[in-house]
Coordinates of C-alpha atoms in Angstrom, one line a residue:
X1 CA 132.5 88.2 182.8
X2 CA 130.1 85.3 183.5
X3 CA 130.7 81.9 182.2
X4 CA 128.5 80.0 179.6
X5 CA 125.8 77.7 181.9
X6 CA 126.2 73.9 181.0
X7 CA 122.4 74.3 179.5
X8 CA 123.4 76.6 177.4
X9 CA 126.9 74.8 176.6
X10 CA 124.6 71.5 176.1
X11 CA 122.5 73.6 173.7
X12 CA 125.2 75.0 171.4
X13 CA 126.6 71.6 171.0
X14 CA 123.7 69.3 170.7
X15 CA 123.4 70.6 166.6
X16 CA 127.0 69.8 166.1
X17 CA 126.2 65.9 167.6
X18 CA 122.8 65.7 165.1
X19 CA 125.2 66.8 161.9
X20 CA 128.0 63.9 163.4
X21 CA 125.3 61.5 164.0
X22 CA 123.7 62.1 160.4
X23 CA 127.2 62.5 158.5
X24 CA 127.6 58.7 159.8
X25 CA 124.3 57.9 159.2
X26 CA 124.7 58.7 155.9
X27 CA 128.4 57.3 154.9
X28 CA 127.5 54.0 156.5
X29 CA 123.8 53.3 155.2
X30 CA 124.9 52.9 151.4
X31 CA 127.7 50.6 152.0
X32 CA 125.4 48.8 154.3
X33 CA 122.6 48.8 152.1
X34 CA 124.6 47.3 148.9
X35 CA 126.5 45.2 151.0
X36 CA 123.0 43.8 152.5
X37 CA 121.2 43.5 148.8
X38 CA 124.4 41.7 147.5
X39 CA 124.3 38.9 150.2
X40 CA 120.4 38.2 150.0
X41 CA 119.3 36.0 146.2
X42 CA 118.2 38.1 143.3
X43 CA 114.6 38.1 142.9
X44 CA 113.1 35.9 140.1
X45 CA 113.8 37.0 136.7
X46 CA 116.8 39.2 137.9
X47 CA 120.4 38.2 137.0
X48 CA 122.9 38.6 139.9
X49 CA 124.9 40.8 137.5
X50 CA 121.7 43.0 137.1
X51 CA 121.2 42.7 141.4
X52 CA 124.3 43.6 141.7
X53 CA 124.3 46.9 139.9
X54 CA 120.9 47.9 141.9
X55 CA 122.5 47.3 144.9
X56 CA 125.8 49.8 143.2
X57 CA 122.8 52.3 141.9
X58 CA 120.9 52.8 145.6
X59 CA 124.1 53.5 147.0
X60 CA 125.1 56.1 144.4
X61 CA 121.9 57.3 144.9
X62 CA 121.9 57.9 148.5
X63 CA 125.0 59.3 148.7
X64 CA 123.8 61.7 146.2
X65 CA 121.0 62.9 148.0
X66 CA 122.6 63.1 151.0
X67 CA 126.3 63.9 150.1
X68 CA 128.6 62.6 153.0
X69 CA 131.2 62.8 149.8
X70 CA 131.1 65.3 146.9
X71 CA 129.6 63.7 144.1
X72 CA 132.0 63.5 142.2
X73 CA 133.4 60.9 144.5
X74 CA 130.4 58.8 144.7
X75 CA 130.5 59.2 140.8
X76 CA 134.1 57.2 140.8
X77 CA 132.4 54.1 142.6
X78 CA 131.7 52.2 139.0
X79 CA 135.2 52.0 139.1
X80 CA 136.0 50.8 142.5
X81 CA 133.0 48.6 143.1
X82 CA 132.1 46.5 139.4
X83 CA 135.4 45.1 139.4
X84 CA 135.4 43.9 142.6
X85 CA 132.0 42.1 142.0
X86 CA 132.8 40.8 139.2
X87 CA 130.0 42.5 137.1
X88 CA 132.2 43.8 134.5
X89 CA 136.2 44.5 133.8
X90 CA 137.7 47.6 134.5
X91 CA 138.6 48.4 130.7
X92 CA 134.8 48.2 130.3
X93 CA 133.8 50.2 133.2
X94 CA 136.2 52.6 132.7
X95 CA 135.5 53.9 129.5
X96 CA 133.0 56.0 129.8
X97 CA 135.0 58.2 132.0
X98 CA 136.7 59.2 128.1
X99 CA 133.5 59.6 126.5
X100 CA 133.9 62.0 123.7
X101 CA 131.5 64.5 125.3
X102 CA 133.6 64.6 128.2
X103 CA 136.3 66.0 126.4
X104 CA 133.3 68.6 124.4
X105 CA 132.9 69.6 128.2
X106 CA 136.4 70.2 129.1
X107 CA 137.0 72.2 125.6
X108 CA 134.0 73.8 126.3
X109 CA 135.1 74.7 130.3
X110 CA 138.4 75.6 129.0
X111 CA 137.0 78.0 126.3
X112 CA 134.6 79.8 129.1
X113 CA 137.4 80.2 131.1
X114 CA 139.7 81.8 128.5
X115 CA 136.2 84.1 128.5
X116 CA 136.5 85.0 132.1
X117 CA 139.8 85.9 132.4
X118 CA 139.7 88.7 130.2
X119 CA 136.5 90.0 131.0
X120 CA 134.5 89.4 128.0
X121 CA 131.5 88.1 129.4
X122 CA 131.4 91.0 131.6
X123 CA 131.5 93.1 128.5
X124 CA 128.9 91.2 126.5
X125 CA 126.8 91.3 129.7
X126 CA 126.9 94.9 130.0
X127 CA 126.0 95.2 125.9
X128 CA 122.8 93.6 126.3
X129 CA 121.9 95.7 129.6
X130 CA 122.6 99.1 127.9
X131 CA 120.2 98.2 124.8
X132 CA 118.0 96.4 126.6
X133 CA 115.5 100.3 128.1
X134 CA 115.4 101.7 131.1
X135 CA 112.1 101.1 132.1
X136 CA 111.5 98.4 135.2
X137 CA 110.6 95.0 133.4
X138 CA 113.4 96.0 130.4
X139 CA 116.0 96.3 133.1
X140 CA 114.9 92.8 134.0
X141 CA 114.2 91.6 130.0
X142 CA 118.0 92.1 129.9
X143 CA 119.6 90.8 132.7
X144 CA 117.7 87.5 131.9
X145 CA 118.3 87.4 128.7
X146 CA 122.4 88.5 129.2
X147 CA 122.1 85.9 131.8
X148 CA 120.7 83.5 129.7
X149 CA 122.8 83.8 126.4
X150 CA 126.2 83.3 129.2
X151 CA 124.9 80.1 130.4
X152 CA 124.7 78.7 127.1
X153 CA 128.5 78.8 127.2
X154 CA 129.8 79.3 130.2
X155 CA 128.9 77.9 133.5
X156 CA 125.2 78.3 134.8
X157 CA 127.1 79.0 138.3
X158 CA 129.9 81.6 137.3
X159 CA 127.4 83.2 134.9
X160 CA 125.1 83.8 137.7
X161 CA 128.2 84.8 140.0
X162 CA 129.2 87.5 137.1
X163 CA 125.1 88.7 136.9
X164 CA 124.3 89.3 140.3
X165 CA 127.0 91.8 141.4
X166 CA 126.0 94.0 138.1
X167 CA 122.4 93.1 139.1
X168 CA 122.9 94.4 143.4
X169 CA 124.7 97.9 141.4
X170 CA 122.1 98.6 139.5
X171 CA 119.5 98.0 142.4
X172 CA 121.6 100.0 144.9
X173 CA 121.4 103.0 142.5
X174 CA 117.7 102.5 141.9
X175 CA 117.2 102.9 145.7
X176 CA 118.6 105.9 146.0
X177 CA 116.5 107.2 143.2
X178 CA 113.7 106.1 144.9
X179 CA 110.5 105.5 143.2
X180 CA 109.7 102.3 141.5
X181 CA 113.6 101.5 141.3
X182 CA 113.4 101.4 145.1
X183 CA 110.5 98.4 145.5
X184 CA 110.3 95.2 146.8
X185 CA 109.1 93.6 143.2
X186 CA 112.2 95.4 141.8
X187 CA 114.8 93.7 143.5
X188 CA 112.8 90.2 143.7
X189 CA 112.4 90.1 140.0
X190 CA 116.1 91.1 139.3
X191 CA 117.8 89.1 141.5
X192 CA 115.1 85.9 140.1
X193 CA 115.3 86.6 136.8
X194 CA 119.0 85.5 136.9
X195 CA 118.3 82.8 138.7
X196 CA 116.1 81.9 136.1
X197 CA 117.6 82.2 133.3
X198 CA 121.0 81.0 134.8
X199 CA 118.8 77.9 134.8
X200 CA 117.0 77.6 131.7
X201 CA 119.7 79.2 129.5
X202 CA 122.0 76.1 130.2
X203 CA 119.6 73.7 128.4
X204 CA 120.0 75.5 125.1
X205 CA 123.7 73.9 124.0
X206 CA 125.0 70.2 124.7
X207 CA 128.2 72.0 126.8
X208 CA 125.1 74.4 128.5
X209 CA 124.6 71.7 131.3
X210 CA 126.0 68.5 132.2
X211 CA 122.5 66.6 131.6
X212 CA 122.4 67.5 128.1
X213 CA 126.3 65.8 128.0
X214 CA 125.2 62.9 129.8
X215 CA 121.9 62.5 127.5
X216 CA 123.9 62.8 124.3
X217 CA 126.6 60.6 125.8
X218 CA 124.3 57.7 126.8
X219 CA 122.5 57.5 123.9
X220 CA 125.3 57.2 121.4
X221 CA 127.3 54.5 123.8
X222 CA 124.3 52.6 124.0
X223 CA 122.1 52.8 121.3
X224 CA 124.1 54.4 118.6
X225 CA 121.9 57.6 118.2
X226 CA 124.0 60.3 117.8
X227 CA 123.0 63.8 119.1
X228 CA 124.8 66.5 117.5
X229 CA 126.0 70.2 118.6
X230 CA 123.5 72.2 116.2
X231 CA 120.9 68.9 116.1
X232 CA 120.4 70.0 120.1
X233 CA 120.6 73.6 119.3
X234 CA 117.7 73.2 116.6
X235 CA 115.9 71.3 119.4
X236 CA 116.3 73.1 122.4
X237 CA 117.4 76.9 121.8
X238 CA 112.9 77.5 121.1
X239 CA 111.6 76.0 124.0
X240 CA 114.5 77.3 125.9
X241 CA 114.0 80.7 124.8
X242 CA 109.9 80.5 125.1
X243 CA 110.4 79.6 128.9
X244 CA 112.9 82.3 129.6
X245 CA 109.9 84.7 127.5
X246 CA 106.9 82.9 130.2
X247 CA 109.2 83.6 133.3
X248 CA 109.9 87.0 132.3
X249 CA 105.8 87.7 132.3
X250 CA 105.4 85.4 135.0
X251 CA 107.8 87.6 137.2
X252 CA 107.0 90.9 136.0
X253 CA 103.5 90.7 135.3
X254 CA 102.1 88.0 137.7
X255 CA 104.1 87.3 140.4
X256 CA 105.3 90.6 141.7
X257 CA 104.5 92.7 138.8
X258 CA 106.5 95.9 137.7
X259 CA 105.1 99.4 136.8
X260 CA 105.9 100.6 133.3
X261 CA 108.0 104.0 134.3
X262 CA 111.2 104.9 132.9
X263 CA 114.0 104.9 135.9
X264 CA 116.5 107.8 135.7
X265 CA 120.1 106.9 136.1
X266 CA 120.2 103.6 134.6
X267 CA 121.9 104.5 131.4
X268 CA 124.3 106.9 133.3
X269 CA 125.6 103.6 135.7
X270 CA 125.9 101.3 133.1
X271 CA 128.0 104.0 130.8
X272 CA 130.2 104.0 134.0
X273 CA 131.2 100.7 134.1
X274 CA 131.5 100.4 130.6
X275 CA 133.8 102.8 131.0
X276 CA 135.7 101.2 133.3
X277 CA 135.7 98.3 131.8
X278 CA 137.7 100.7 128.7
X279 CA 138.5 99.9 125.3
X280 CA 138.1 96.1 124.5
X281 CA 141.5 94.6 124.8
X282 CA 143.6 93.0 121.8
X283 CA 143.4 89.5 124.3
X284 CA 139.7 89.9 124.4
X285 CA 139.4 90.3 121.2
X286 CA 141.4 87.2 120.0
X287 CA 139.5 85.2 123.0
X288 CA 136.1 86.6 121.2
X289 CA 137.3 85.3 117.4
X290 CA 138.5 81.9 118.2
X291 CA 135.3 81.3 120.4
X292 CA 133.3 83.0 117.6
X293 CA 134.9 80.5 115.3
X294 CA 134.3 77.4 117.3
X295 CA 130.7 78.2 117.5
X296 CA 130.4 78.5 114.0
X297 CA 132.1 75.2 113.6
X298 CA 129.6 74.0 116.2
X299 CA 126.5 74.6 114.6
X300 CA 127.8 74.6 110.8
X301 CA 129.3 71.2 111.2
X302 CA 127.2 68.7 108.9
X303 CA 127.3 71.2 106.5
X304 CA 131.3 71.5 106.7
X305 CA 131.2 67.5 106.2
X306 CA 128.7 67.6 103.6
X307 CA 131.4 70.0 101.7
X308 CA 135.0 67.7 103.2
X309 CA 133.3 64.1 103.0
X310 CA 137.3 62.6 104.0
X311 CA 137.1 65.2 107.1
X312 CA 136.5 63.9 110.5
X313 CA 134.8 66.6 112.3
X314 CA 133.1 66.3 115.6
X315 CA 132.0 68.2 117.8
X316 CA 134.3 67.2 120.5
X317 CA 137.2 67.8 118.2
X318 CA 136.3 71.2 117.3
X319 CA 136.1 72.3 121.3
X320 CA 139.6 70.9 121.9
X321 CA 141.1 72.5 118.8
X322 CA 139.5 75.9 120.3
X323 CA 140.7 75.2 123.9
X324 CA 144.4 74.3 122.0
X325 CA 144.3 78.0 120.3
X326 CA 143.5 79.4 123.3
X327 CA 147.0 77.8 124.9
X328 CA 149.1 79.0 121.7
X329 CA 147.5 82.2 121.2
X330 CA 149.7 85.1 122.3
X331 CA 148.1 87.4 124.7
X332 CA 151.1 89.8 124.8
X333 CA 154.4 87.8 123.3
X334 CA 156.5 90.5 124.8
X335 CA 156.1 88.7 128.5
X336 CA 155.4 85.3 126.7
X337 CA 151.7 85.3 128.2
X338 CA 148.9 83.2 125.9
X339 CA 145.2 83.7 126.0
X340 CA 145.2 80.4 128.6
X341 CA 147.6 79.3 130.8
X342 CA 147.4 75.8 133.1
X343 CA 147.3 77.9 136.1
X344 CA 144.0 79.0 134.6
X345 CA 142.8 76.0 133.8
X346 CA 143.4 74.4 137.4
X347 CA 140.4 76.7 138.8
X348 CA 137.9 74.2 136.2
X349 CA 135.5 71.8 137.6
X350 CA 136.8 68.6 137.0
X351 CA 134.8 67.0 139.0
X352 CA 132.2 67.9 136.8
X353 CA 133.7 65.9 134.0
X354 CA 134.1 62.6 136.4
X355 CA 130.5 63.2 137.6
X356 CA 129.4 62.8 133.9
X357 CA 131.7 59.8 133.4
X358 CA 130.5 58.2 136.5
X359 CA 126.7 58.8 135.4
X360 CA 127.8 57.3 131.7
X361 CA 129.3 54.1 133.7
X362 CA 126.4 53.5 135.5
X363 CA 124.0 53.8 133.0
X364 CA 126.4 51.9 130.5
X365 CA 126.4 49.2 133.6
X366 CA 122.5 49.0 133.6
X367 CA 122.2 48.5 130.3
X368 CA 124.6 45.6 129.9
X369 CA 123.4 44.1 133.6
X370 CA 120.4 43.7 132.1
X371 CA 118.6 45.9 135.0
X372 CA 117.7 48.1 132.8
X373 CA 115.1 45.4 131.0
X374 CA 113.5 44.3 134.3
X375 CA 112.9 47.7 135.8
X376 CA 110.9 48.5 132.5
X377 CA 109.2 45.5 132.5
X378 CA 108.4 46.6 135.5
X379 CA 106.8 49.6 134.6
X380 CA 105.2 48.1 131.4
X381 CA 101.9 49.2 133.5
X382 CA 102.4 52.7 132.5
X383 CA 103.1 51.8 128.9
X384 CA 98.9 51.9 128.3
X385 CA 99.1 55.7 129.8
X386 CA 98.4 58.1 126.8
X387 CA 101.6 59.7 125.7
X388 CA 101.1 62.9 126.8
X389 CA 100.4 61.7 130.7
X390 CA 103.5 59.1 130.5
X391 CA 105.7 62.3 129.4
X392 CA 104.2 64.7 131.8
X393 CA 105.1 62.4 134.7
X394 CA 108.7 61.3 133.8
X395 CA 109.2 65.6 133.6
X396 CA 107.6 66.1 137.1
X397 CA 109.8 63.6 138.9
X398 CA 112.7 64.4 137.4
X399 CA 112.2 68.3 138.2
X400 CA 111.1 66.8 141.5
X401 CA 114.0 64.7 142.0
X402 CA 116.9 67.5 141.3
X403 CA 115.7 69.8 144.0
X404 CA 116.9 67.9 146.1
X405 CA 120.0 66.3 144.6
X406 CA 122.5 67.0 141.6
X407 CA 120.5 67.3 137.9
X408 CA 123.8 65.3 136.5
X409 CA 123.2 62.3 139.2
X410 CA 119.3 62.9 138.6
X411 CA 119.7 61.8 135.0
X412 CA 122.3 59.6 135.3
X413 CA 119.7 57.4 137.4
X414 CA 116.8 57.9 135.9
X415 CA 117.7 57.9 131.5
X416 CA 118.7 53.9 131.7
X417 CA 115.4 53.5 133.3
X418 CA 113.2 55.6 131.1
X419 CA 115.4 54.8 127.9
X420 CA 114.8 50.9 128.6
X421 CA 111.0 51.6 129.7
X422 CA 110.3 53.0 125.9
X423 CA 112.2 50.5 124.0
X424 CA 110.6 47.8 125.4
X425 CA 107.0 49.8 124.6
X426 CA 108.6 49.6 120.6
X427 CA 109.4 53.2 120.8
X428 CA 112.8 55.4 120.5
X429 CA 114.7 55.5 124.0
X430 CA 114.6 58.9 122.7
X431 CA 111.4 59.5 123.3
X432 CA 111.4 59.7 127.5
X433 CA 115.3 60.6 127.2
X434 CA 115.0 64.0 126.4
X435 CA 112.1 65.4 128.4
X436 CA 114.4 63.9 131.1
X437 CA 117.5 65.8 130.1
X438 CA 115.4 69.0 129.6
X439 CA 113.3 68.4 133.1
X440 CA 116.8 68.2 135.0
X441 CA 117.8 71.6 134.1
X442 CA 114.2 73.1 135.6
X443 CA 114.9 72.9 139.4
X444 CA 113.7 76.7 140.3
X445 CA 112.0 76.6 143.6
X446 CA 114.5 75.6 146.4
X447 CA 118.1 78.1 147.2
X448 CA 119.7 74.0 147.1
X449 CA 118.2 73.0 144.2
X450 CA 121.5 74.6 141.7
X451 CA 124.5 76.7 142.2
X452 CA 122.7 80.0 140.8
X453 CA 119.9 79.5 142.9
X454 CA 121.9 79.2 146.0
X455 CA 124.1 82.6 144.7
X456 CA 120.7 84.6 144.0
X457 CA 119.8 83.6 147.6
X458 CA 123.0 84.4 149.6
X459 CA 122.0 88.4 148.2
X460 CA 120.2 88.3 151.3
X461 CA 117.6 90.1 149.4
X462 CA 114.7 87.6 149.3
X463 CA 113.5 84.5 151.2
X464 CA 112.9 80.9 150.8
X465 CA 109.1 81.6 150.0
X466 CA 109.4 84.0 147.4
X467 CA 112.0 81.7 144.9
X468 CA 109.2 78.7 145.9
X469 CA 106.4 81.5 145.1
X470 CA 108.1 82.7 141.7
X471 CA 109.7 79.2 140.7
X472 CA 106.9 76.7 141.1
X473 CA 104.4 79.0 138.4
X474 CA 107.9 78.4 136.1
X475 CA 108.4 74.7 137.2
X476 CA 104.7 74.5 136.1
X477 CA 105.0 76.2 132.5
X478 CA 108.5 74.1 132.1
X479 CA 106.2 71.0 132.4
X480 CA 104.1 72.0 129.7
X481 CA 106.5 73.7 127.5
X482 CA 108.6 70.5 127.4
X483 CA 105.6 67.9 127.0
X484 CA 104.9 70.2 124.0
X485 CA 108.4 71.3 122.3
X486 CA 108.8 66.9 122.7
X487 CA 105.8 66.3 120.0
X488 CA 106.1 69.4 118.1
X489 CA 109.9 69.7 117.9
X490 CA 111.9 66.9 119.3
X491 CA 110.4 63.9 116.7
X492 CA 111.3 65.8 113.6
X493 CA 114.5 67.0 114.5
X494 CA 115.8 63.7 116.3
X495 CA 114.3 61.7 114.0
X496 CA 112.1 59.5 116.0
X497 CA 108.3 58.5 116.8
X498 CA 105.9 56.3 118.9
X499 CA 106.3 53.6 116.1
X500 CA 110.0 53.5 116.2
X501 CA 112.1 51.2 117.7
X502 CA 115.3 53.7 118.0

């Protein structure tokens, strides 16, 4: 057996050096970077306070892009770092880490997972699929719109992880049919569509994504707007469901367009696996009232206030009463197993919840630092830009922006800004706010850019090219849809206009 040459020895180990060298590279040039800005003056017109949180933000930031941590480290540095500066006390900085919407995120997390563990999203999945047809471009209708409807509840990232298994079944039995079932465009649009809708199906609830948290969390800490469950449901369930509609056409019609002919042995597959699935359970059942209730609680809430005027009800409550059922809520009493158990609930993503605190803190902290005022007089140019340009452009960044890092960190840095930017124009902070929120959940082009993209792509079935073909047409009508749904929908139902001051 012949030994490895030093070229080649030098070869295999000169990539390992370039990912040391940048893994330093990028622990060290934050640090540096704050620590560099924090020695040299403010500029004019900037408090130190306020320099001192830009110097906190660009670190965040570049640790976010470039993630020698996980986020949701970089998102606990408020907590290490303000203190220490002197910018603001712990108590204050710390706060936002108990938002109430982080605790409407972990009641929501813990509901989904009492979901997942007895297999009713798997079974709602499979519902939708069998009523959806058996033509091509039904087949994918309802895997995006299964996909979709999941990811309003449950994770964007385990919805996508349940979806594409069904979804590599039913192609594997189309190919051995042959036919149209066995084409390219089949498996592209299949496997995209729930990427897709993984995507776009999470900005329909508050709990769908973490931006839509973070949005609602901001804006009541800091400006006392409150955003409730069914207020953003009203909002953002049509625009939501019309860009899940254009990427549907966009796939099956002009991107790699489907024939119209029935494919045989769809109906049989999915009857299998219903099938196997059996009879629905008596814990799936009692998992599918109480999350049945808590939804209706959700969305009937003002009404339920309107009716108890001494009750208390909000929305965070009612998702930590549900998650509490779930914990007391027999399963089968004879083994003195309940619906959720902590072992369960040790597989959730917590660092989700401090990445949402963390993006909270530091907006709270540019608010108060009074950064958030000089940025936006700063971009008081743009404030003569006609509305529809100024909206359009905030969207495109932050699309732009969470391809290439986190859509949580993405609005965490950029809603102080925009919020501030519009209040001092004598608008709502709403106004740039939500197209912000909404943009951050619209990353389709890149395997990186979110979790379901990246478990679409590790299919193996389709390249880099064709999510960038498909996803920037979709990226293009999320621009417009949301530039529109913000004038048509967003200022009735929030409550705001150009000539407000929020």
């Amino acid at each position: 057996m012949t030994e490895p040459r030093n070229e080649e020895i030098v070869s295999e180990a000169r990539p390992e050096m370039l990912k040391r060298l940048w893994l330093a590279l990028s622990l060290l040039s934050g640090p540096l970077l704050a620590l560099g800005l924090v020695w040299m003056a403010p500029p004019a017109g900037m408090s130190p306070a306020a320099w001192q949180v830009m110097a906190l933000t660009l670190w965040m930031a570049l640790w976010w892009v470039t993630e020698p941590v996980p986020i949701a480290v970089t998102a606990l540095l408020p907590v290490a770092v303000l203190p220490l500066m002197g910018t603001s006390p712990i108590a204050e900085v710390a706060a936002p880490y108990a938002n109430p919407l982080i605790f409407l995120f972990l009641g929501g997390f813990l509901l989904a997972e009492g979901i997942q563990r007895w297999g009713l999203h798997r079974r709602i999945a499979l519902v939708v699929l069998k009523v959806s047809g058996h033509r091509p471009h039904q087949l994918v209708a309802g895997f995006m719109m299964a996909t979709a409807g999941l990811s309003m509840w449950v994770s964007n990232t385990a919805t996508a992880a349940l979806m594409v298994p069904i979804g590599l079944s039913v192609l594997g039995l189309l190919e051995r049919q042959g036919g149209v079932g066995a084409s390219r465009n089949m498996a592209l649009t299949l496997l995209l569509g729930i990427a897709l809708a993984a995507n776009i199906g999470g900005m329909g609830t508050l709990i769908g994504t973490p931006p839509n948290a973070l949005l609602a969390g901001f804006m009541a800490d800091n400006y006392g707007i409150e955003i409730g469950f069914a207020q953003w449901m009203l909002l953002a369930v049509p625009p939501a469901m019309l860009l899940l509609a254009l990427a549907w056409w966009i796939l099956t019609r002009l991107v790699y367009p489907l024939p119209r002919d029935v494919v045989p042995g769809v109906e049989q597959m999915l009857q299998e696996q219903a099938e196997d699935l059996g009879r629905m359970t008596r814990p799936e059942r009692r998992v599918a009232v109480i999350f049945a209730l808590v939804a209706l609680a959700w969305v009937s809430r003002p009404l339920l206030q309107n009716l108890l005027p001494g009750l208390e009800l909000t929305d965070a409550g009612i998702a930590v009463i549900g998650a509490i059922l779930l914990f007391v809520t027999p399963a089968r009493w004879k083994v003195r197993q309940f619906l959720l158990d902590w072992d369960s609930a040790r597989h959730l993503p917590w660092g989700v919840l401090i990445l949402v605190g963390g993006g909270l803190s530091l907006g709270t902290a540019i608010e108060t630092s009074g950064l958030a005022a000089t940025v936006a007089e700063g971009l008081a140019a743009f404030g003569g830009w006609p509305q529809w340009t100024l909206v359009g452009m905030v969207v495109v960044v932050v699309m732009l922006m969470s391809h290439v890092t986190s859509n949580t960190a993405t609005a965490a840095a950029i809603l102080p800004l925009t919020a501030a930017l519009t209040v001092s124009l004598g608008a709502s902070p709403l106004l740039l706010a939500v197209p912000v929120a909404m943009a951050a959940s619209c990353a389709f082009m890149l395997p990186v850019a979110t979790p379901p993209n990246a478990v679409v792509f590790g299919s193996g079935r389709l390249s880099v090219m064709e999510m960038v073909r498909a996803g920037a047409l979709v990226s293009l009508a999320a621009v417009l849809i949301i530039t529109m749904v913000l004038f048509a929908l967003a200022m009735p139902v929030l409550g705001f206009g150009w000539a407000s001051a929020g």
